[in-house]
mmCIF file of C-alpha atoms in Angstrom:
data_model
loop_
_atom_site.group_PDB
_atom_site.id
_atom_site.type_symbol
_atom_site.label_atom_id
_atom_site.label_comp_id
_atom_site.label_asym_id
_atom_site.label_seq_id
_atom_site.Cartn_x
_atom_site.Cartn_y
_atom_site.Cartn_z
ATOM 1 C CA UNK A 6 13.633 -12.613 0.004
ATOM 2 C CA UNK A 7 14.042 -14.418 3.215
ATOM 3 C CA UNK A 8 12.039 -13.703 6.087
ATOM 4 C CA UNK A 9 14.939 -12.356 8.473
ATOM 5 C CA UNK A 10 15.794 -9.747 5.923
ATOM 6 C CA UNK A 11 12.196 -8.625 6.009
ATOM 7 C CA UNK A 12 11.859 -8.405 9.632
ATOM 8 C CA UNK A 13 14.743 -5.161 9.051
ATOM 9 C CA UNK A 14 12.013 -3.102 8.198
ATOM 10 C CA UNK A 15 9.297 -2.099 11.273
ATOM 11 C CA UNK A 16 7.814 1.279 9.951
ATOM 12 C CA UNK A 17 6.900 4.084 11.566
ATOM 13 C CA UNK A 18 4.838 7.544 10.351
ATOM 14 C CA UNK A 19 4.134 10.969 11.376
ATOM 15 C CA UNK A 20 1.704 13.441 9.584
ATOM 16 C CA UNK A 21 2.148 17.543 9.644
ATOM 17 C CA UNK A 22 -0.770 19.818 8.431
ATOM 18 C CA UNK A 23 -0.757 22.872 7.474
ATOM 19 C CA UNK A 24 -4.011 25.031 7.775
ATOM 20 C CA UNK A 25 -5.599 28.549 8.346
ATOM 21 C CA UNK A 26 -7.725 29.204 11.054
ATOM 22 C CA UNK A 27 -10.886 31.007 11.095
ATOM 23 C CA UNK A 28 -11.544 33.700 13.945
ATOM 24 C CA UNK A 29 -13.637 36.503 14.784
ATOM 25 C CA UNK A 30 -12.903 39.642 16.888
ATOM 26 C CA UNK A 31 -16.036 40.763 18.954
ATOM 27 C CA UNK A 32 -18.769 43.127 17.195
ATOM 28 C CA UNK A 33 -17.925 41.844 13.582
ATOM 29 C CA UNK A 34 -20.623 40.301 11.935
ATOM 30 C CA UNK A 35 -20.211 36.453 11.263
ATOM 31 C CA UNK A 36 -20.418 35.867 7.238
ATOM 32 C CA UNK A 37 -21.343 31.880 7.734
ATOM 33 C CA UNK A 38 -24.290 32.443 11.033
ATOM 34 C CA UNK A 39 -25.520 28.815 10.112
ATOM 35 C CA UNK A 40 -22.320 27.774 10.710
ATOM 36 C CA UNK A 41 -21.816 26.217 14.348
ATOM 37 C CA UNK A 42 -18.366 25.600 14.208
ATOM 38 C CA UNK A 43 -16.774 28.385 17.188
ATOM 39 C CA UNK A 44 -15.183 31.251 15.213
ATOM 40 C CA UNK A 45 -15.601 33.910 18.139
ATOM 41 C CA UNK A 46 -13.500 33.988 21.731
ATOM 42 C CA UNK A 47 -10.699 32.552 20.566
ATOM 43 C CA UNK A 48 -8.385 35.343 20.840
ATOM 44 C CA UNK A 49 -8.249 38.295 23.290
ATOM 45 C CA UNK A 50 -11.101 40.476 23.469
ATOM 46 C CA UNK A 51 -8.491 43.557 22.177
ATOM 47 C CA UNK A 52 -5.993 42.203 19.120
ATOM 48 C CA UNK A 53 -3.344 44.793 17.807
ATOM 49 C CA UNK A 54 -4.587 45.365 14.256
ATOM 50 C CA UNK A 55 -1.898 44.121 12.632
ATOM 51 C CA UNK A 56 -1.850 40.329 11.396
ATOM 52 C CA UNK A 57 1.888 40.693 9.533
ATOM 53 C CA UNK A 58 3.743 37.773 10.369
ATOM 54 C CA UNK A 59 6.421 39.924 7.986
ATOM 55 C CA UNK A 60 6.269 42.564 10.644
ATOM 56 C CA UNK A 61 8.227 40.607 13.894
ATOM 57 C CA UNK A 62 8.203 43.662 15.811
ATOM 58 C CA UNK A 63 4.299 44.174 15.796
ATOM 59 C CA UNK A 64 2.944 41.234 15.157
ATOM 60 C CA UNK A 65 0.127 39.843 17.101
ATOM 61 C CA UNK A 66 1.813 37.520 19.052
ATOM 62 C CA UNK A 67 -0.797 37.177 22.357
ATOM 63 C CA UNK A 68 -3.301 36.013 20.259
ATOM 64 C CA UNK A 69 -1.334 33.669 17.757
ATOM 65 C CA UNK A 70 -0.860 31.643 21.149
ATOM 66 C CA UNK A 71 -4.305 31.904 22.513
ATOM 67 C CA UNK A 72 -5.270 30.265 19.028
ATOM 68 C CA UNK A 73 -2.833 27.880 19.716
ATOM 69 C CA UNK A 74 -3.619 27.447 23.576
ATOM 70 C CA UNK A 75 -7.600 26.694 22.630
ATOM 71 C CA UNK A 76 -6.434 23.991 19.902
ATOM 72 C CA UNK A 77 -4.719 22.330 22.911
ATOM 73 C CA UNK A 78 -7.452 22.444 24.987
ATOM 74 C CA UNK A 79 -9.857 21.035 22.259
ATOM 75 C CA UNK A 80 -7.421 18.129 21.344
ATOM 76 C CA UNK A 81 -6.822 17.885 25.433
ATOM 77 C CA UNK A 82 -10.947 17.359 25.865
ATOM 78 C CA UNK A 83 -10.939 14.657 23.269
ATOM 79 C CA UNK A 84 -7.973 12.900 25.250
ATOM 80 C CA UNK A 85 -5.435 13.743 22.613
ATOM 81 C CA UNK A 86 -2.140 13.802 24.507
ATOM 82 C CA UNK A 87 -1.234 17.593 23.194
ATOM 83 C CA UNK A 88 1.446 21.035 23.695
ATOM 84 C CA UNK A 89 1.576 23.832 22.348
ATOM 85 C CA UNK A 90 4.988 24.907 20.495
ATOM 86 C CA UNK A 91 5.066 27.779 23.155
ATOM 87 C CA UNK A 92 4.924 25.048 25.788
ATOM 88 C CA UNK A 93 7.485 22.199 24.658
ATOM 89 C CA UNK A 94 10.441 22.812 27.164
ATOM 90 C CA UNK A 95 13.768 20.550 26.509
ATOM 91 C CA UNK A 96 12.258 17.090 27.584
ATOM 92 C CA UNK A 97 12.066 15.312 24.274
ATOM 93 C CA UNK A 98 10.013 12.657 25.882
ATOM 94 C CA UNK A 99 7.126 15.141 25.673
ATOM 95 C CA UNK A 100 7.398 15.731 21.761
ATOM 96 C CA UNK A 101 7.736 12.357 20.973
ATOM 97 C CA UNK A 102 4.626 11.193 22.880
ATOM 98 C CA UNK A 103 2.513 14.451 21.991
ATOM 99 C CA UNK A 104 0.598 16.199 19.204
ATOM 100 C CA UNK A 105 2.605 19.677 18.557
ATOM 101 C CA UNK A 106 0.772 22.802 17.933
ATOM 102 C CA UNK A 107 2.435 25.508 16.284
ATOM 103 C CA UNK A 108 2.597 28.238 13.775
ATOM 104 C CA UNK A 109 3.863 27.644 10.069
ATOM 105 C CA UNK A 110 4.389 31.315 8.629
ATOM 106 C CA UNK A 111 4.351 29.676 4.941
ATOM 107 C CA UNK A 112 0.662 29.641 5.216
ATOM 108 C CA UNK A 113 -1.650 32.032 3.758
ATOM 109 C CA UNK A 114 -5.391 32.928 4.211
ATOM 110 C CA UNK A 115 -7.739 32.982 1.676
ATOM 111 C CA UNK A 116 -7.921 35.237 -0.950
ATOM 112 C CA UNK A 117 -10.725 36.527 0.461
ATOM 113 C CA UNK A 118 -10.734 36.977 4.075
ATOM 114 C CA UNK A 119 -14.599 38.212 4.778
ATOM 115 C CA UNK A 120 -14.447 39.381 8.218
ATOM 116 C CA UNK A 121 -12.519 36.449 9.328
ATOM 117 C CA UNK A 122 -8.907 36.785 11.259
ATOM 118 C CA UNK A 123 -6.761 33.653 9.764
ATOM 119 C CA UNK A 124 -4.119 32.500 11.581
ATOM 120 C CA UNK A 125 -1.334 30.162 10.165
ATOM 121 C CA UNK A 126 -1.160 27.207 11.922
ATOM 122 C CA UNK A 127 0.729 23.533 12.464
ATOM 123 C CA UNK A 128 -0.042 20.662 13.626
ATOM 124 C CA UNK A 129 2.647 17.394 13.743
ATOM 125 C CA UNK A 130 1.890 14.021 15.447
ATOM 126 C CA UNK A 131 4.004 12.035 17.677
ATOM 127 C CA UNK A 132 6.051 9.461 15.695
ATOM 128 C CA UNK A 133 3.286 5.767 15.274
ATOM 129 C CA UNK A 134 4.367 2.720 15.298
ATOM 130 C CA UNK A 135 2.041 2.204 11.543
ATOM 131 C CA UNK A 136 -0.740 -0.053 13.009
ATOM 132 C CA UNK A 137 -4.545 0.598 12.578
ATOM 133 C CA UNK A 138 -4.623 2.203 15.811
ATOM 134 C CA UNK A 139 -2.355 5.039 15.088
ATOM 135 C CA UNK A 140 -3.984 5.576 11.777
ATOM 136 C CA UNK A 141 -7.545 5.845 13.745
ATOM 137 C CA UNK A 142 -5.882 8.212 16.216
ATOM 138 C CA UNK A 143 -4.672 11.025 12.979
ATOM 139 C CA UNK A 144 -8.406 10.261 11.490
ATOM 140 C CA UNK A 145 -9.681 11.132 14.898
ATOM 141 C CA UNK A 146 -7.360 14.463 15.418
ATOM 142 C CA UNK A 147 -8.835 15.350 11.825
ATOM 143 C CA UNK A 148 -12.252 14.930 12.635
ATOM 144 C CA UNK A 149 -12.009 17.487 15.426
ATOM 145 C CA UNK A 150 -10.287 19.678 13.831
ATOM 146 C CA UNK A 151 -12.960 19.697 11.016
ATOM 147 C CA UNK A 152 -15.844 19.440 13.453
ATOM 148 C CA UNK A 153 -14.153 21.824 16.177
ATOM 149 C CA UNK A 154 -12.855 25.279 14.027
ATOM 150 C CA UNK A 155 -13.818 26.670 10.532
ATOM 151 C CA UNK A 156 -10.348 25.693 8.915
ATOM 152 C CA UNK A 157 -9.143 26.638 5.209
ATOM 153 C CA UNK A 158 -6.798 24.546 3.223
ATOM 154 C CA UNK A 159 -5.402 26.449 -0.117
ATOM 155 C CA UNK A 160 -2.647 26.580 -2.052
ATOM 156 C CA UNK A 161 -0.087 27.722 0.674
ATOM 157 C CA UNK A 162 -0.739 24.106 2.490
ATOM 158 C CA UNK A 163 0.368 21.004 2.461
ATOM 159 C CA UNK A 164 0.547 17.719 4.451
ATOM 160 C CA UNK A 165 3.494 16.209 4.839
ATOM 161 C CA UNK A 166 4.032 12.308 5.615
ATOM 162 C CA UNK A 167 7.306 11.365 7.641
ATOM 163 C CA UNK A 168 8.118 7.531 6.990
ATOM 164 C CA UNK A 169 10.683 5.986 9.263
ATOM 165 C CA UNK A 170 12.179 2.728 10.335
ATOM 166 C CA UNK A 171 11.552 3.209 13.967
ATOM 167 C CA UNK A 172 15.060 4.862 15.217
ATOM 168 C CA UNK A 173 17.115 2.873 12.543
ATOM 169 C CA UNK A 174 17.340 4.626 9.640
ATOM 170 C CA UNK A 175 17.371 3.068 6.199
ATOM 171 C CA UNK A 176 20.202 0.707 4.734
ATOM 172 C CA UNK A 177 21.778 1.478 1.751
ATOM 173 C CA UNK A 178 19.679 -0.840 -0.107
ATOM 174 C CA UNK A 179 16.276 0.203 1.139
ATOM 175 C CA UNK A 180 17.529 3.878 -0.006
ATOM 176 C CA UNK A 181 18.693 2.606 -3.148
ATOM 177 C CA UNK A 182 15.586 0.919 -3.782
ATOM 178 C CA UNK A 183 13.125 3.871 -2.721
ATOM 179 C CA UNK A 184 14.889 6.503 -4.439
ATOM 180 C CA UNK A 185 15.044 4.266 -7.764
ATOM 181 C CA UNK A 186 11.290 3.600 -7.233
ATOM 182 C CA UNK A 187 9.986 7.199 -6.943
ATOM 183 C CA UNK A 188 12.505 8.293 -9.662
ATOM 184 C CA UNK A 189 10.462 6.172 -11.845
ATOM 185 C CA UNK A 190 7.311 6.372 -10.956
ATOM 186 C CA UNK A 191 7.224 10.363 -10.002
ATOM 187 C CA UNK A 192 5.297 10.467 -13.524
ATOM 188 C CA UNK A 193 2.642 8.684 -12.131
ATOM 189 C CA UNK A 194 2.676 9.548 -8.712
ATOM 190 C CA UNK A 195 2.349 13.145 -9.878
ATOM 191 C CA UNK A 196 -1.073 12.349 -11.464
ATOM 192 C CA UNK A 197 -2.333 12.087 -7.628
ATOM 193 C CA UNK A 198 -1.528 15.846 -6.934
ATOM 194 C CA UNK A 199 -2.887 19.300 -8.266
ATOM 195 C CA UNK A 200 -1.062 21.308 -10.789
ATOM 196 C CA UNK A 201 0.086 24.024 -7.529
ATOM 197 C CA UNK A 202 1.810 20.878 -5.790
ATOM 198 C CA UNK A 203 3.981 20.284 -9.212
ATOM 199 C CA UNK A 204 6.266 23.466 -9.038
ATOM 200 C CA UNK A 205 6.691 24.481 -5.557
ATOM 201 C CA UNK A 206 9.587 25.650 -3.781
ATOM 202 C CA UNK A 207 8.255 23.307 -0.925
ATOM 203 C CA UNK A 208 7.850 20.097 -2.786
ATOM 204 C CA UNK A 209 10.036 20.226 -5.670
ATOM 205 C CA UNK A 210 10.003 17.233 -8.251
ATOM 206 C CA UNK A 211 13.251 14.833 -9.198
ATOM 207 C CA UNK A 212 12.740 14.544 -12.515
ATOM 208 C CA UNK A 213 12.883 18.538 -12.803
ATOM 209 C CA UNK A 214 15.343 19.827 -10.088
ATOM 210 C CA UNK A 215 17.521 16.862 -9.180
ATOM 211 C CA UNK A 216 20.967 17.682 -9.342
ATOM 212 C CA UNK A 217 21.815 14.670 -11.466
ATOM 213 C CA UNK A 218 18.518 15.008 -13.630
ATOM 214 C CA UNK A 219 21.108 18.149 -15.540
ATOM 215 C CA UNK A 220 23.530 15.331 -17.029
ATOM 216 C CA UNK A 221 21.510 11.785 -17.078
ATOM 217 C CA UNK A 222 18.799 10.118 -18.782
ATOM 218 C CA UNK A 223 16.219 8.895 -16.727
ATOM 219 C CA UNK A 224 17.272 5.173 -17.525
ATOM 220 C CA UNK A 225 21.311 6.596 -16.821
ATOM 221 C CA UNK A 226 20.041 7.569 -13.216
ATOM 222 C CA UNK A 227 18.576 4.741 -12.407
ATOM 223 C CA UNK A 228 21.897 3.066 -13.075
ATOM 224 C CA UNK A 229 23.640 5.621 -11.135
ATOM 225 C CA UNK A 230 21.633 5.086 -8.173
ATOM 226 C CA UNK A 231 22.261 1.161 -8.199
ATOM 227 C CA UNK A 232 25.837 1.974 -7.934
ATOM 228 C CA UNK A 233 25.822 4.501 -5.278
ATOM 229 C CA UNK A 234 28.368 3.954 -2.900
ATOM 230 C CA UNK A 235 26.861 5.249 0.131
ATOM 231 C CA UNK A 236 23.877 7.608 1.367
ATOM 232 C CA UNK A 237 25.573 10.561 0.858
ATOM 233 C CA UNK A 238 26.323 10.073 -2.866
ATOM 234 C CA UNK A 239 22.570 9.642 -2.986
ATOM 235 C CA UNK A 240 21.816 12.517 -1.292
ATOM 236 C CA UNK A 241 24.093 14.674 -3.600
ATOM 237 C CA UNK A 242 22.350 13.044 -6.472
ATOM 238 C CA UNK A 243 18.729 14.071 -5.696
ATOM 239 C CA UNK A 244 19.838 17.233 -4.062
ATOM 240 C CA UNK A 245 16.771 19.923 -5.349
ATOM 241 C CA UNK A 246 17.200 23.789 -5.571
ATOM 242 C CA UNK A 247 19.036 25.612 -3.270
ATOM 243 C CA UNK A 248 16.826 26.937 -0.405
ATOM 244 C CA UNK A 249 13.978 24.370 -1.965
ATOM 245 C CA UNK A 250 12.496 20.798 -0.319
ATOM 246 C CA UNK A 251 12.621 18.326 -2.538
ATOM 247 C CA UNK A 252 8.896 16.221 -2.936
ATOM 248 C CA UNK A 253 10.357 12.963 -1.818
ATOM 249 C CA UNK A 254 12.988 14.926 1.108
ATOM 250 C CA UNK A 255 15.789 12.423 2.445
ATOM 251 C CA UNK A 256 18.208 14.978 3.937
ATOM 252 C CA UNK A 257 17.360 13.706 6.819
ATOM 253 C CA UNK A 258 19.024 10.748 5.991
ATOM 254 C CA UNK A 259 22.492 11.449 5.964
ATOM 255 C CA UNK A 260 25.882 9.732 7.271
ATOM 256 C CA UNK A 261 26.986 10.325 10.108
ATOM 257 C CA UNK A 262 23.131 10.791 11.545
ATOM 258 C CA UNK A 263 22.442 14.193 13.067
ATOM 259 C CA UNK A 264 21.107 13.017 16.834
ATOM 260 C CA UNK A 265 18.863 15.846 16.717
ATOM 261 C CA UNK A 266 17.226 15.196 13.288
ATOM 262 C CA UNK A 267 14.095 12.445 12.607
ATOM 263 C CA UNK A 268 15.903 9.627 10.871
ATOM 264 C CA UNK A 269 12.925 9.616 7.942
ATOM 265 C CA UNK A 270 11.511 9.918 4.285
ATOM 266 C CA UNK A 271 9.344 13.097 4.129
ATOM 267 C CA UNK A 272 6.776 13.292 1.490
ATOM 268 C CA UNK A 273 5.962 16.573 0.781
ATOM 269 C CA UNK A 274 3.714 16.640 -2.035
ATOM 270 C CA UNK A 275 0.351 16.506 -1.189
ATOM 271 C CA UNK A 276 -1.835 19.328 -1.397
ATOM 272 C CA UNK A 277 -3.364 20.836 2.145
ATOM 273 C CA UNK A 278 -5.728 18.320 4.032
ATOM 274 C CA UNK A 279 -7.523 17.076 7.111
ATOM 275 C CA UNK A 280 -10.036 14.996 5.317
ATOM 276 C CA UNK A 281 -10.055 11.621 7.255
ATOM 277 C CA UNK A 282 -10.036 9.196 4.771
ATOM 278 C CA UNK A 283 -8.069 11.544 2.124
ATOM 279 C CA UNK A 284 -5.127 11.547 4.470
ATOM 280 C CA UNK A 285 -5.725 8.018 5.681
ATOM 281 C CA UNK A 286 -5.010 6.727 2.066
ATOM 282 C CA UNK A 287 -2.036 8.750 1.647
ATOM 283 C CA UNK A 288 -0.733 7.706 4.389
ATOM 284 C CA UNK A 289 -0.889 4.112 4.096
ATOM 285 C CA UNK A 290 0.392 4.912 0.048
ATOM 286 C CA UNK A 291 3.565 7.040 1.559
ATOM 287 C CA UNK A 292 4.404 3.921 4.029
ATOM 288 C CA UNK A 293 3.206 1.301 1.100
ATOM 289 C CA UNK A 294 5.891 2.849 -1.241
ATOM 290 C CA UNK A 295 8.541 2.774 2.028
ATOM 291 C CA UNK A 296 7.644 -0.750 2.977
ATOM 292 C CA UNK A 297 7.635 -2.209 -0.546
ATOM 293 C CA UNK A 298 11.364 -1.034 -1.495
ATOM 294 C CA UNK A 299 12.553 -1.926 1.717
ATOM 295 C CA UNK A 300 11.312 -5.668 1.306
ATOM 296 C CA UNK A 301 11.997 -5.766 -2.714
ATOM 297 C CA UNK A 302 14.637 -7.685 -4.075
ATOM 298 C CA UNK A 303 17.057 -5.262 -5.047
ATOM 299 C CA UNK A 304 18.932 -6.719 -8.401
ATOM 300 C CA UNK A 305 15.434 -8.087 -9.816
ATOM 301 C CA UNK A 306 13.799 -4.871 -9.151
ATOM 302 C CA UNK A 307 16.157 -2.667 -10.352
ATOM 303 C CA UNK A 308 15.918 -5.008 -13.700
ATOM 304 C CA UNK A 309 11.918 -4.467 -13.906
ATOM 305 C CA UNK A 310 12.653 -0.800 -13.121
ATOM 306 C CA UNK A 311 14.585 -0.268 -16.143
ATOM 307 C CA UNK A 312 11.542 -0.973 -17.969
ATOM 308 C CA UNK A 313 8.788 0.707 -16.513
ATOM 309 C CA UNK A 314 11.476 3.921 -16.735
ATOM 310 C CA UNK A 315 11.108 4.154 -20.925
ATOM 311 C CA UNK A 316 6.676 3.833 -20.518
ATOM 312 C CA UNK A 317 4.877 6.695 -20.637
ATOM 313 C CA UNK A 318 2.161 8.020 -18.010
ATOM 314 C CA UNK A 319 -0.842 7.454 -20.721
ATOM 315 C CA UNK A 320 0.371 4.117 -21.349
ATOM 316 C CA UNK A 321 0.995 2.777 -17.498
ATOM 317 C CA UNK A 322 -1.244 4.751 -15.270
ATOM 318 C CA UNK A 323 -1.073 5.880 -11.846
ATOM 319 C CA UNK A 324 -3.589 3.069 -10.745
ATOM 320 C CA UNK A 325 -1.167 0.313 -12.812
ATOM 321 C CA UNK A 326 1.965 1.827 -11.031
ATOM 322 C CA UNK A 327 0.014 1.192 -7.318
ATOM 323 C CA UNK A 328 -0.773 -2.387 -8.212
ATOM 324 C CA UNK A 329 2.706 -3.307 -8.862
ATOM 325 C CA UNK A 330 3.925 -1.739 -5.607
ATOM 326 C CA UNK A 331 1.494 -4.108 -4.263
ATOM 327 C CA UNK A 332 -1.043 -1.257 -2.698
ATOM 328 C CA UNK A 333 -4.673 -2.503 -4.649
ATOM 329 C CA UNK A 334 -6.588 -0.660 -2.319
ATOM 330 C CA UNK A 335 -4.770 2.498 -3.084
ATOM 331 C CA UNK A 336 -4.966 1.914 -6.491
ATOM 332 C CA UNK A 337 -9.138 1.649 -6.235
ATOM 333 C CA UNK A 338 -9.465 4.489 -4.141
ATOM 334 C CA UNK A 339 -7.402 6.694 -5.945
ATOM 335 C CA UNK A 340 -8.358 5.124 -9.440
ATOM 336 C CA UNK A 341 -12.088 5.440 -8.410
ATOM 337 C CA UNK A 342 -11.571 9.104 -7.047
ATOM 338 C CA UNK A 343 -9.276 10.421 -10.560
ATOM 339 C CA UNK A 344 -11.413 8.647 -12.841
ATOM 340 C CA UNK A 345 -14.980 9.197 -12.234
#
């Protein structure tokens, strides 16, 4: 591929996690005392009882944004250019310069709450240029998080990866390419991801709940993607469950843009996280996978496609799929951490 058609592609990230957050009210006894990590004053001294967030017209709301107020002064301290949901006014300049706090109602507490309050919280970064910088500034916000709160990741959370090509979008052929890429390797990718991240409403699989997946082959789809004749037949090709994300979510993606919407590839898939170098190597993966079909050659890889399509997962692994998309690293540290 010549080097001006590679130059097309400068990519850019953002990162979303999900979490619940530990607190306790004055007066209740702390179930983890060894545990330095601040649990208590981080809500008002007198909390209506309920914690619904079914129930709009009780709900807590005074202290769901004092939780979210102290996050922004923790991230603040650090010199983590922050706001709170509550706070973002209409300048878009803010958001797109600042780590968001906010609530995400999907997420759950544990199963077991102790005496703990949890409260269901967001976080999204600004949108990175991907350079090592940026990916040291999301290990950083991680750390404090980790080092800062007593935070639960379960089953209701996920991180999500936005991939983007600065404010450009994708060309047809860097969609084509993607899509026919995850399409074939979602057998393998799936190995990467715990049996609760398989069938969600949130991250739905292609292979399962693609529109087209009803009336193809796997092999026919591939085809049917190489002869797409814009973004929007692509769209309606991979379009997932009504009222469902898919795993791999391109809506964002489609012609004419929507000003207001991030022109990205959302993966959706991994399970809840703000281990450092966990998300660290899924991020670099989620851009990895981006950056190599936007650079492929599209004819000869479509060709190669065809036959990795008809192997099976026991026959070419995960760690064999990451080595052809040219991530080794990611291939050893997931490899190492699967395998063990």
């Amino acid at each position: 591929m010549a080097a001006a058609e590679r130059t097309q592609f400068s990519p850019t990230f953002g990162v979303e996690f999900e979490f619940a957050l530990a607190t306790l009210e004055p007066g209740k006894e702390d179930p983890h005392p060894n545990d330095p990590r601040q649990v208590y004053g981080l809500t008002p001294r007198k909390r209506i009882p309920t914690a619904d967030l079914d129930d709009d017209d009780n709900y807590d709301w005074s202290s769901l944004l004092t939780v979210e107020q102290h996050i922004v002064e923790t991230l603040t301290r650090a010199g983590i250019p922050v706001l709170g949901e509550s706070a973002v006014s209409g300048d878009t300049s803010e958001v797109s310069t600042s780590w968001v706090v906010s609530t995400d109602y999907s997420v759950e507490g544990p199963k077991d709450p102790l005496n703990y309050v949890w409260y269901p919280m967001e976080i999204q970064s600004p949108a990175f240029h991907f350079t090592e910088a940026a990916i040291q500034n999301v290990k950083f916000v991680c750390s404090i998080l980790a080092e800062t709160y007593r935070i639960n990741v379960n089953e209701s959370c996920g991180l999500h990866v936005h991939v983007g090509n600065m404010t450009n979008g994708y060309s047809l052929k860097q969609l084509k390419c993607f899509m026919a890429t995850v399409w074939t390797f979602e057998p393998q990718l799936d190995f990467l991801h715990p049996a609760h991240r398989l069938n969600n409403k949130y991250c739905e699989g292609l292979r399962k709940h693609a529109a087209i997946n009803h009336f193809k082959s796997p092999a026919q789809v591939l085809v049917e993607i190489k002869n797409a004749a814009d973004a929007n037949c692509i769209l309606a090709m991979m379009r997932v469950t009504p009222l469902s994300k898919s795993a791999y979510e391109i809506s964002n993606l489609c012609q004419p843009p929507i000003e207001e919407i991030k022109r990205t590839i959302e993966f959706r898939q991994h399970e809840g996280c703000i281990d450092p170098r966990a998300v660290e190597q899924w991020i670099r993966t989620c851009v990895g996978i981006v950056e190599f079909a936007a650079e492929v050659d599209e004819d000869a890889w479509f060709e190669q496609l065809l036959e990795y399509i008809e192997m099976d997962r026991e026959d070419f692994s995960v760690v064999k799929a990451l080595m052809v998309l040219g991530l080794p690293l990611q291939a050893r540290y997931y490899g190492l951490k699967l395998f063990k």
